[in-house]
Tab-separated table of C-alpha atoms and ligand atoms in Angstrom:
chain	number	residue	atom	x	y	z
P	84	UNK	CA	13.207	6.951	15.811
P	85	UNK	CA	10.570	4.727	14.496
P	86	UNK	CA	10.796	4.461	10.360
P	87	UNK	CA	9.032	3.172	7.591
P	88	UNK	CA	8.907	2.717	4.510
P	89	UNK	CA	7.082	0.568	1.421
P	90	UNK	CA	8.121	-0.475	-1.814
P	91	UNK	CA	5.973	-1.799	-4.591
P	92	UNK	CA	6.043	-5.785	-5.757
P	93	UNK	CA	5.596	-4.517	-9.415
P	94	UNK	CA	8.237	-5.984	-10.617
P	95	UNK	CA	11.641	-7.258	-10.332
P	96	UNK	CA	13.738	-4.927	-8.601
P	97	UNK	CA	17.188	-3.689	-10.447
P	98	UNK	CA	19.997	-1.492	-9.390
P	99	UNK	CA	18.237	2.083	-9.865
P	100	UNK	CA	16.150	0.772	-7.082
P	101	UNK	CA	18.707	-0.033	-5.117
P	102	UNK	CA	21.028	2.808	-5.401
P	103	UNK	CA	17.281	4.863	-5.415
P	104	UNK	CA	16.297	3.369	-1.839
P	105	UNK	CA	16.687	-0.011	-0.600
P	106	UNK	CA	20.765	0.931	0.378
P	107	UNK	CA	19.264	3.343	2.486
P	108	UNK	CA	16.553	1.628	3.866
P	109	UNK	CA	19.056	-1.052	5.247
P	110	UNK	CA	21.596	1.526	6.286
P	111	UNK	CA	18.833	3.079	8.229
P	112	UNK	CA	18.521	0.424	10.409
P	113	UNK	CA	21.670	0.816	12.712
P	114	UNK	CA	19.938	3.155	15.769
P	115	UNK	CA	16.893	3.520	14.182
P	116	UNK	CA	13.202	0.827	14.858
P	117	UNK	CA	12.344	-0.163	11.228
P	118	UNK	CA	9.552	-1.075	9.791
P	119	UNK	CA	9.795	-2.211	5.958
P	120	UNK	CA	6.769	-3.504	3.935
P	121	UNK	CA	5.830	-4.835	0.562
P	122	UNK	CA	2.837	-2.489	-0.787
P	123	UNK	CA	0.847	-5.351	-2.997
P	124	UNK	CA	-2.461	-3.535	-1.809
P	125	UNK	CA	-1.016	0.034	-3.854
P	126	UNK	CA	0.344	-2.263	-6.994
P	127	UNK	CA	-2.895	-3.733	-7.262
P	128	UNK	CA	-4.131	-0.202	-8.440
P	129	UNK	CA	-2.407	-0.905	-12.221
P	130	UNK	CA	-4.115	-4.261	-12.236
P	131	UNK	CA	-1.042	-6.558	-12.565
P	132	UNK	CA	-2.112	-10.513	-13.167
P	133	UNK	CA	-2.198	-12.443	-9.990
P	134	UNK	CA	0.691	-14.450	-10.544
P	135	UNK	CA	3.201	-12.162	-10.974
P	136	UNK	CA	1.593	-10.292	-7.556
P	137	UNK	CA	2.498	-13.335	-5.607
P	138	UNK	CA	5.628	-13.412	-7.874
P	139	UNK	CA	7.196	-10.474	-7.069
P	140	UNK	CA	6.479	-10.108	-3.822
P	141	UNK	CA	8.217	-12.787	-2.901
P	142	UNK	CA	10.829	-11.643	-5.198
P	143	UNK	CA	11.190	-8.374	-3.438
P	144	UNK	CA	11.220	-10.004	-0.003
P	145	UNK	CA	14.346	-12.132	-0.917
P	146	UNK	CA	16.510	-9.193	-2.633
P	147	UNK	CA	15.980	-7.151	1.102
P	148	UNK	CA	16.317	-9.941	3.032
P	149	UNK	CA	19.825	-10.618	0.954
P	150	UNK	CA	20.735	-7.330	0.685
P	151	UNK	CA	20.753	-6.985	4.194
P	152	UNK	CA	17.581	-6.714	6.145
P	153	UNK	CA	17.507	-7.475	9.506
P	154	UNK	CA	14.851	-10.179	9.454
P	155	UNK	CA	15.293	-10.028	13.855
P	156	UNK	CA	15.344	-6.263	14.590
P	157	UNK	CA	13.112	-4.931	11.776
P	158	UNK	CA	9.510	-5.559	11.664
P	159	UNK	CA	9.128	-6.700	7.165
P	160	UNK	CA	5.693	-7.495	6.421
P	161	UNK	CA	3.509	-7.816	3.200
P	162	UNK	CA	0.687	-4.981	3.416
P	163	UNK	CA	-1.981	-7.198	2.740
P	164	UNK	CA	-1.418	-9.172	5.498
P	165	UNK	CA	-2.295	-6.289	8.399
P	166	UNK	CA	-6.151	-5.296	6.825
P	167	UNK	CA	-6.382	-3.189	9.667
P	168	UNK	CA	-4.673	-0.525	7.011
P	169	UNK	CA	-7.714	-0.905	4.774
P	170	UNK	CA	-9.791	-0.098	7.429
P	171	UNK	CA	-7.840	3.046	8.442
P	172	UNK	CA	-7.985	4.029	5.113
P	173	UNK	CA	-11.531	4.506	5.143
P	174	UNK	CA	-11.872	6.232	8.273
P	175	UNK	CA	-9.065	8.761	6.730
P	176	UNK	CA	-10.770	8.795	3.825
P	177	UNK	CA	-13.958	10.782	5.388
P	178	UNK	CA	-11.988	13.355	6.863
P	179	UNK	CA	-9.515	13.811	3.240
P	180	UNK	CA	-10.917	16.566	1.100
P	181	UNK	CA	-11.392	15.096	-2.450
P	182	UNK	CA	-9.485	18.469	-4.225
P	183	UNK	CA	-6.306	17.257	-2.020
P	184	UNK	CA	-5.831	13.839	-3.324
P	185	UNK	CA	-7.226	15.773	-6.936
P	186	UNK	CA	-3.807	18.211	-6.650
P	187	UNK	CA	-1.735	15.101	-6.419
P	188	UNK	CA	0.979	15.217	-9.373
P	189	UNK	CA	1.761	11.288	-9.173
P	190	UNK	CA	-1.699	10.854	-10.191
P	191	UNK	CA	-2.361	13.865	-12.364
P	192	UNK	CA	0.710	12.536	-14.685
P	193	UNK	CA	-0.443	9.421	-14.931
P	194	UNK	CA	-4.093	10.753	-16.133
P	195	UNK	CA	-2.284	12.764	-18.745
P	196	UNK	CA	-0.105	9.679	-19.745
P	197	UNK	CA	-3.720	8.509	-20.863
P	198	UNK	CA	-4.406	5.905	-18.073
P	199	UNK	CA	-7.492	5.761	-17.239
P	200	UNK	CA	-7.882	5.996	-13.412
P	201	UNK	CA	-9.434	3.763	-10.837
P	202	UNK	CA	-10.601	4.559	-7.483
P	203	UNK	CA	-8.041	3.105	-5.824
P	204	UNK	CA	-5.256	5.369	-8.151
P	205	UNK	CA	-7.148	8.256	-6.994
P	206	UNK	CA	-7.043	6.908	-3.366
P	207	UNK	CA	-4.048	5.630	-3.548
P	208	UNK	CA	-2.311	8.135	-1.249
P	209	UNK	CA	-4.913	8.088	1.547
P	210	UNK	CA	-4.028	4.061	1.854
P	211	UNK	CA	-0.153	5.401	1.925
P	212	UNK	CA	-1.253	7.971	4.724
P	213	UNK	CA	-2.943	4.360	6.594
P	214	UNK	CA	0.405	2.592	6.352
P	215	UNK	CA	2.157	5.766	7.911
P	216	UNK	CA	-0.138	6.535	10.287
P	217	UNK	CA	-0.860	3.539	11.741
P	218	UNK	CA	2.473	2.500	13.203
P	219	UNK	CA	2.853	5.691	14.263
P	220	UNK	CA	6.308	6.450	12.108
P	221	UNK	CA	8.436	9.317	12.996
P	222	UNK	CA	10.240	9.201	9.714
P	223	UNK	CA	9.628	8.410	5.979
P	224	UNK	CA	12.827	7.707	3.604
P	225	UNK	CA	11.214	8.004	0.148
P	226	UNK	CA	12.110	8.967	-2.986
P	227	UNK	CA	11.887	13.082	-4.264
P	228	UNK	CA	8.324	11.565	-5.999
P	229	UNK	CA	7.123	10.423	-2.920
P	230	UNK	CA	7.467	13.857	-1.212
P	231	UNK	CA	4.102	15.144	-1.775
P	232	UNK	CA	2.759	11.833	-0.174
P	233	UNK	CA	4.182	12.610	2.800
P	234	UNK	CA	2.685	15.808	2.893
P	235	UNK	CA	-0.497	15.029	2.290
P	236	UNK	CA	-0.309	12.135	4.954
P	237	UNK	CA	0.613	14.927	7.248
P	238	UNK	CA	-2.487	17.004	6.039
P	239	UNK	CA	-4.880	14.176	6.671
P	240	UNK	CA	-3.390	13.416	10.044
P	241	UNK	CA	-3.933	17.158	11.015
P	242	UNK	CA	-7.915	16.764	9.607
P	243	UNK	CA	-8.337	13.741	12.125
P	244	UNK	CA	-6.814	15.360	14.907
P	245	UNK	CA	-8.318	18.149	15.046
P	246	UNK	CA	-11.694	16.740	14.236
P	247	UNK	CA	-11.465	13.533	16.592
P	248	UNK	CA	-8.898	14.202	19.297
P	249	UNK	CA	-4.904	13.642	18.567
P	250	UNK	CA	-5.012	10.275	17.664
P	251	UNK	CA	-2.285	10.455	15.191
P	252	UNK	CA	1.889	11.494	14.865
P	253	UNK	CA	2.364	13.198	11.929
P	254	UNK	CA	5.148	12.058	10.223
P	255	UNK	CA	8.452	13.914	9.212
P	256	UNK	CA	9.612	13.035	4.972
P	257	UNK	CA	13.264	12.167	5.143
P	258	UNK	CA	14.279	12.882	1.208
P	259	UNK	CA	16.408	9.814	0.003
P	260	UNK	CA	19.220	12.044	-1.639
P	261	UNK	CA	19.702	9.515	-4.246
P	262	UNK	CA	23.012	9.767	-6.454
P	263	UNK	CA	20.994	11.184	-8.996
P	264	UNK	CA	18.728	8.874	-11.346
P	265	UNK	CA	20.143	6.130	-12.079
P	266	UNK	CA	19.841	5.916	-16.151
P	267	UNK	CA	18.480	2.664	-18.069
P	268	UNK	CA	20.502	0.856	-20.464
P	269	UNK	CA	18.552	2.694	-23.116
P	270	UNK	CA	19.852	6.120	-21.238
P	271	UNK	CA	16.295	6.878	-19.597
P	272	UNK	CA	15.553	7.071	-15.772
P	273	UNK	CA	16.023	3.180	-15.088
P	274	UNK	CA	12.565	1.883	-14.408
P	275	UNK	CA	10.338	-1.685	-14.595
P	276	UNK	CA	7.763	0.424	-16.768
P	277	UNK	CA	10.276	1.604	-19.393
P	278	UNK	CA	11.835	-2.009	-19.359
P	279	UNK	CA	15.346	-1.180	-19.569
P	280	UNK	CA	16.920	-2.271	-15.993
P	281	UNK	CA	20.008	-4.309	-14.634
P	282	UNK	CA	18.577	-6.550	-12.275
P	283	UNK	CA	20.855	-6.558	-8.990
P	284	UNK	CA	20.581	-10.566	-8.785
P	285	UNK	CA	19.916	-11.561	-13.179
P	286	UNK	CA	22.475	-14.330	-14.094
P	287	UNK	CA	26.115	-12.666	-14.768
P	288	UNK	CA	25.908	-13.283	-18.368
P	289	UNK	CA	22.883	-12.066	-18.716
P	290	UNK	CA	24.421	-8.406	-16.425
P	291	UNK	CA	27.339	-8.785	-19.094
P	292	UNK	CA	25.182	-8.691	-22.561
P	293	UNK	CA	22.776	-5.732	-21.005
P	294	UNK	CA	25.362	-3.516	-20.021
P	295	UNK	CA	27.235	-4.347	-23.525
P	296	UNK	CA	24.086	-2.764	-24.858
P	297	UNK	CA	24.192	0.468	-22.762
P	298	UNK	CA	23.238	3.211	-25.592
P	299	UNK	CA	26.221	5.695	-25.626
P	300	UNK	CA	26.545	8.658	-28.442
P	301	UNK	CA	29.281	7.376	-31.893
P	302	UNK	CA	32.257	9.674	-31.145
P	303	UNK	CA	34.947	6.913	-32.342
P	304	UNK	CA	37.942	5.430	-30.714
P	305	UNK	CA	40.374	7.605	-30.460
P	306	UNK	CA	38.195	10.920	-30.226
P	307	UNK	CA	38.298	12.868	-26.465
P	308	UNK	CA	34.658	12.090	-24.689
P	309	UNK	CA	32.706	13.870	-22.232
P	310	UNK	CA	32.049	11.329	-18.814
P	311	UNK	CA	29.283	13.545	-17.734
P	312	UNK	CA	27.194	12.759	-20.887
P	313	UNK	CA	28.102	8.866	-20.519
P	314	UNK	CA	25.442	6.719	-19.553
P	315	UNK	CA	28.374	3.916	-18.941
P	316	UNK	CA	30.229	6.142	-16.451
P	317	UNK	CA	26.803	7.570	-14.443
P	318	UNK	CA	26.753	4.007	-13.805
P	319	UNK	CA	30.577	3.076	-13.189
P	320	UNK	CA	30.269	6.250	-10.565
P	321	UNK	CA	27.928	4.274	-8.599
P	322	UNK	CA	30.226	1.294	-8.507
P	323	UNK	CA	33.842	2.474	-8.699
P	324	UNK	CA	36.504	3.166	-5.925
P	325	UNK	CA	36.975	7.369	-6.392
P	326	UNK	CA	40.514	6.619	-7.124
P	327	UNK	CA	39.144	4.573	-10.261
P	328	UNK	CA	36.329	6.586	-11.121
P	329	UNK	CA	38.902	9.444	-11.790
P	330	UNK	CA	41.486	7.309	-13.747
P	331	UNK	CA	38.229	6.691	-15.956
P	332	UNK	CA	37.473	10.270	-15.750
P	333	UNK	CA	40.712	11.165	-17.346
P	334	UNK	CA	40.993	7.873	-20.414
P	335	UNK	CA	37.556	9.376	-21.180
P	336	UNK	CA	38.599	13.054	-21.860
P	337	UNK	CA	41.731	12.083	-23.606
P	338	UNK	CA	40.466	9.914	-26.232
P	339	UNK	CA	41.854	6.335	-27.087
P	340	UNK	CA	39.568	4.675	-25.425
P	341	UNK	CA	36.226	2.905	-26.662
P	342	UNK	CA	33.272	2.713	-24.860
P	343	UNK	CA	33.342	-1.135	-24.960
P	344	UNK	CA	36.311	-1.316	-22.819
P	345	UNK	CA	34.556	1.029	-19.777
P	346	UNK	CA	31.351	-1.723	-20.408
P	347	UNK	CA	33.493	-4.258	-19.682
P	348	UNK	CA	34.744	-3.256	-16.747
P	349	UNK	CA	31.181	-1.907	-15.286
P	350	UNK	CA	30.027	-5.326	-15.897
P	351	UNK	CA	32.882	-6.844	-13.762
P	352	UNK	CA	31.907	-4.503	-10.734
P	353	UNK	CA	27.915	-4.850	-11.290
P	354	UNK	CA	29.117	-8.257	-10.549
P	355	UNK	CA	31.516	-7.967	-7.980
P	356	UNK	CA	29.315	-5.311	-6.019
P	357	UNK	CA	26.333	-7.966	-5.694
P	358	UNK	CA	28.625	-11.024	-5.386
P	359	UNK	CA	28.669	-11.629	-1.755
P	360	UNK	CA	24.950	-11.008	-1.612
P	361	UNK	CA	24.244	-13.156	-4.292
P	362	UNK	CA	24.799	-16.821	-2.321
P	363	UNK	CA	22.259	-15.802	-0.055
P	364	UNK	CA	19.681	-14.880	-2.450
P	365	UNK	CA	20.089	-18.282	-4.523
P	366	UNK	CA	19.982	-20.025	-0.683
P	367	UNK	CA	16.419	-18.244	-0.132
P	368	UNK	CA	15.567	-18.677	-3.575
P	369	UNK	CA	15.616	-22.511	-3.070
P	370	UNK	CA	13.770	-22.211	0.155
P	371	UNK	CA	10.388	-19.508	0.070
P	372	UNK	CA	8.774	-21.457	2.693
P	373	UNK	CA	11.389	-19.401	5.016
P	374	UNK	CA	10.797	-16.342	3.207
P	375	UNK	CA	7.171	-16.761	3.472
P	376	UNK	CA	7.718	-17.615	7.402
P	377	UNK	CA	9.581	-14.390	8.081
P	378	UNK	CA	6.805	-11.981	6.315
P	379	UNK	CA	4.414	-14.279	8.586
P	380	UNK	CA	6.272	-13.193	11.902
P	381	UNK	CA	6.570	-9.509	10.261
P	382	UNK	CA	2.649	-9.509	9.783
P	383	UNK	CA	2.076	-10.968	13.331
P	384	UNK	CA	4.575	-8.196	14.967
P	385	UNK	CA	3.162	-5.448	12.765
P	386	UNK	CA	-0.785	-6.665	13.028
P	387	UNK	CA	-0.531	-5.638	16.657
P	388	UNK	CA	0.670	-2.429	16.457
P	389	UNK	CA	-1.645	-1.866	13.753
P	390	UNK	CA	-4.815	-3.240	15.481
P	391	UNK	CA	-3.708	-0.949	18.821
P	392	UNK	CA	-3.905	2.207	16.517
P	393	UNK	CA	-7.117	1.100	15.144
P	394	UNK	CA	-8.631	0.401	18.474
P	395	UNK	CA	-7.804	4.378	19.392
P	396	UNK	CA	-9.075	5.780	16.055
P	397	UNK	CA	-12.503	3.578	15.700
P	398	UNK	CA	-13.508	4.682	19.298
P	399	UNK	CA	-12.579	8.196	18.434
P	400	UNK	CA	-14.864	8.653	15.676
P	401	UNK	CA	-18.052	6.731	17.498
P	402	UNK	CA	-17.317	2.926	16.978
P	403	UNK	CA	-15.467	2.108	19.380
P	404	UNK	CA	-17.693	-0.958	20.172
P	405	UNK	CA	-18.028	-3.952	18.137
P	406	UNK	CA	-21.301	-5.685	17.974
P	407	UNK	CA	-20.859	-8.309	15.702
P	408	UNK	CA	-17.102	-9.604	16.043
G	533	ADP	P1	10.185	1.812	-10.884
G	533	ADP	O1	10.327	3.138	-11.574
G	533	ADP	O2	11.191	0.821	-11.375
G	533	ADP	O3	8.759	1.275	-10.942
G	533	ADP	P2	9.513	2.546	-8.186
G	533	ADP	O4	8.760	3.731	-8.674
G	533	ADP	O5	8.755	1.368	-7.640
G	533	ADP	O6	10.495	2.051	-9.358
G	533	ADP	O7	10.560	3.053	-7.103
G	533	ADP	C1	10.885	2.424	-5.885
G	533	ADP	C2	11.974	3.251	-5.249
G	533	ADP	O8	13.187	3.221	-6.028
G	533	ADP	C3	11.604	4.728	-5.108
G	533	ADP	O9	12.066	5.201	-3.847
G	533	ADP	C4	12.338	5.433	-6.228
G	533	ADP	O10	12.680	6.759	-5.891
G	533	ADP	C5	13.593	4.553	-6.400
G	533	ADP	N1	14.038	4.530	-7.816
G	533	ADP	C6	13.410	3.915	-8.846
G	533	ADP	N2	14.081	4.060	-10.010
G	533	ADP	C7	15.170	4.817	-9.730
G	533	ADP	C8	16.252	5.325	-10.531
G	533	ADP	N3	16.364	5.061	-11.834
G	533	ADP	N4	17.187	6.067	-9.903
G	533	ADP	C9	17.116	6.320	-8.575
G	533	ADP	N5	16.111	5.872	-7.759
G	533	ADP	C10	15.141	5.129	-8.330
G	534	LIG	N1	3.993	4.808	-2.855
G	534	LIG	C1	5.316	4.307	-2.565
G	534	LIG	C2	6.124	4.129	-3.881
G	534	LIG	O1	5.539	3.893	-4.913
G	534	LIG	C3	5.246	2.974	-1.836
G	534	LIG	C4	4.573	3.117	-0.504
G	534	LIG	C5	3.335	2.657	-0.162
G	534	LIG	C6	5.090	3.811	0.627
G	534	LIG	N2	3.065	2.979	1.130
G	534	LIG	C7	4.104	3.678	1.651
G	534	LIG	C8	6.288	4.491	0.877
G	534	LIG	C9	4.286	4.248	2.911
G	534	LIG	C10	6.456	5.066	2.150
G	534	LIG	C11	5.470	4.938	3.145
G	534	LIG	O2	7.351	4.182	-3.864
């Protein structure tokens, strides 16, 4: 099964993201072709400065590659560096009816969170349907938001086809059951917008004092609590052996127990989870010339799968020839 999947250099990645995707996206890897990218061409639609684009990219790059990527059997690239996809784009974009990408929620609900759209937030799924479509991926592991992109990637596929001949596979979504949202320290859905992640890789102390600041409700001490309305224990679920999680499940509902001592010990296994990934991430940290080589070999692998699809889908539509390259 070929799959792919992007994820956006907006920032630096944290544990929601993790637990969200990126597990799966290196689990995914045993029996399966991968192909991972970094989507700086879709971040570049909120206009982030130019710095922290090269930034975080980079940044993104070394948290998969540490996690776990397999920098020799899957293909990790950086977007931008296979324009072919641009190019795609707009041929996909003359067969994609303007009231689809209009009925897109991801964009509607950022309209009506009063940003003012660019083209390229309005396009911005007919570039993901580019990425998809031009590798020719079987399967999609996204997020439950991403779900309608997939759809519509399929919809555009099917316009192209039948217009211009079946050029195109159309893709399957594979729904990333996450374990649930992962909640922020300040108890909404962890996210770089809202500010309020755990970084998987931040210095410990720094892991120690956030999760110390975990918002939790003022039921004292000795009072019985309910776990399922804990922000502290949605997180120690994610990180605890089940044998612990129901010891904790039990202290919780009893009462005699403050929520300081359950921080303390989700800090110790924030820590303790990332630990043995951790040496490799300060080892690429010190060295992004070999970071930057391995998205180089990703590009050059991916470029020519992405140029082959090209080929087929510029001669479909009537340009098959190139006068002037
Ligand atoms: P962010 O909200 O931090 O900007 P993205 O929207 O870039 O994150 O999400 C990248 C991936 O991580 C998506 O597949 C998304 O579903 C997943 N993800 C992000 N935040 C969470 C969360 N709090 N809980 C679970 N999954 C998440
Ligand atoms: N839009 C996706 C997100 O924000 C990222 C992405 C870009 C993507 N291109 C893709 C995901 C192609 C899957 C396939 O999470």
């Amino acid at each position: 099964m070929r799959v792919l999947s992007g994820i956006q250099p907006s920032g630096r990645l944290h544990i929601g993201n993790y637990f969200g995707a990126i597990r799966q996206h290196i689990s995914m890897q045993r029996g399966n072709d991968c192909f991972y990218f970094i989507a700086d061409y879709h971040a570049l639609t909120s206009n982030p400065s130019p710095k922290d684009v090269a930034t975080f990219t980079l940044d993104v790059a070394m948290d998969y590659i540490a996690l776990g990527l397999d920098i020799e059997k899957t293909i990790f690239w950086r977007q931008s560096d296979v324009p072919e996809v641009t190019e795609l784009t707009w041929l996909l974009s003359c067969v994609t009816p303007k009231g689809l990408l209009e009925r897109c929620t991801s964009y509607k609900d950022k309209v009506a969170q009063g940003i003012s759209p660019n083209h390229g937030l309005f396009a911005y799924p007919v570039l993901q349907a580019a990425d998809i479509l031009i590798y020719k991926s079987n399967v999609v592991p996204v997020g439950a938001d991403q779900k309608q992109h997939i759809e519509v990637t399929r919809d555009i596929a099917g316009y192209f086809n039948n217009t211009y001949g079946e050029i195109f596979v159309l893709p399957e979504d594979h729904i990333i059951e996450s374990v649930a949202v992962v909640p922020g320290v300040d108890g909404r859905k962890m996210s770089k917008s809202y500010k309020n992640t755990i970084e998987m890789f931040e210095p410990e102390k720094s892991i120690k004092s956030k999760v110390m600041k975990i918002v939790t409700d003022s039921t004292p001490v000795e009072s019985p609590k309910d776990p399922d309305k804990c922000n502290v224990f949605a997180l120690l679920k994610l990180f605890a052996s089940p044998e612990e999680i129901k010891q904790w499940d039990e202290r919780y509902r009893k009462g005699g127990m403050g929520y300081g001592e359950a921080k303390k010990r989700l800090a110790e296994l924030i820590v303790e989870y990332f630990g043995p990934f951790r040496q490799k991430r300060t080892e690429l940290e010190s060295n992004p010339d070999y970071v930057k080589q391995m998205l180089a070999k990703g590009a050059h692998r991916a470029r020519a799968i992405a140029a082959k699809t090209l080929a087929e889908a510029r001669k479909a539509v009537g340009l098959g020839e190139y006068y002037g390259r």
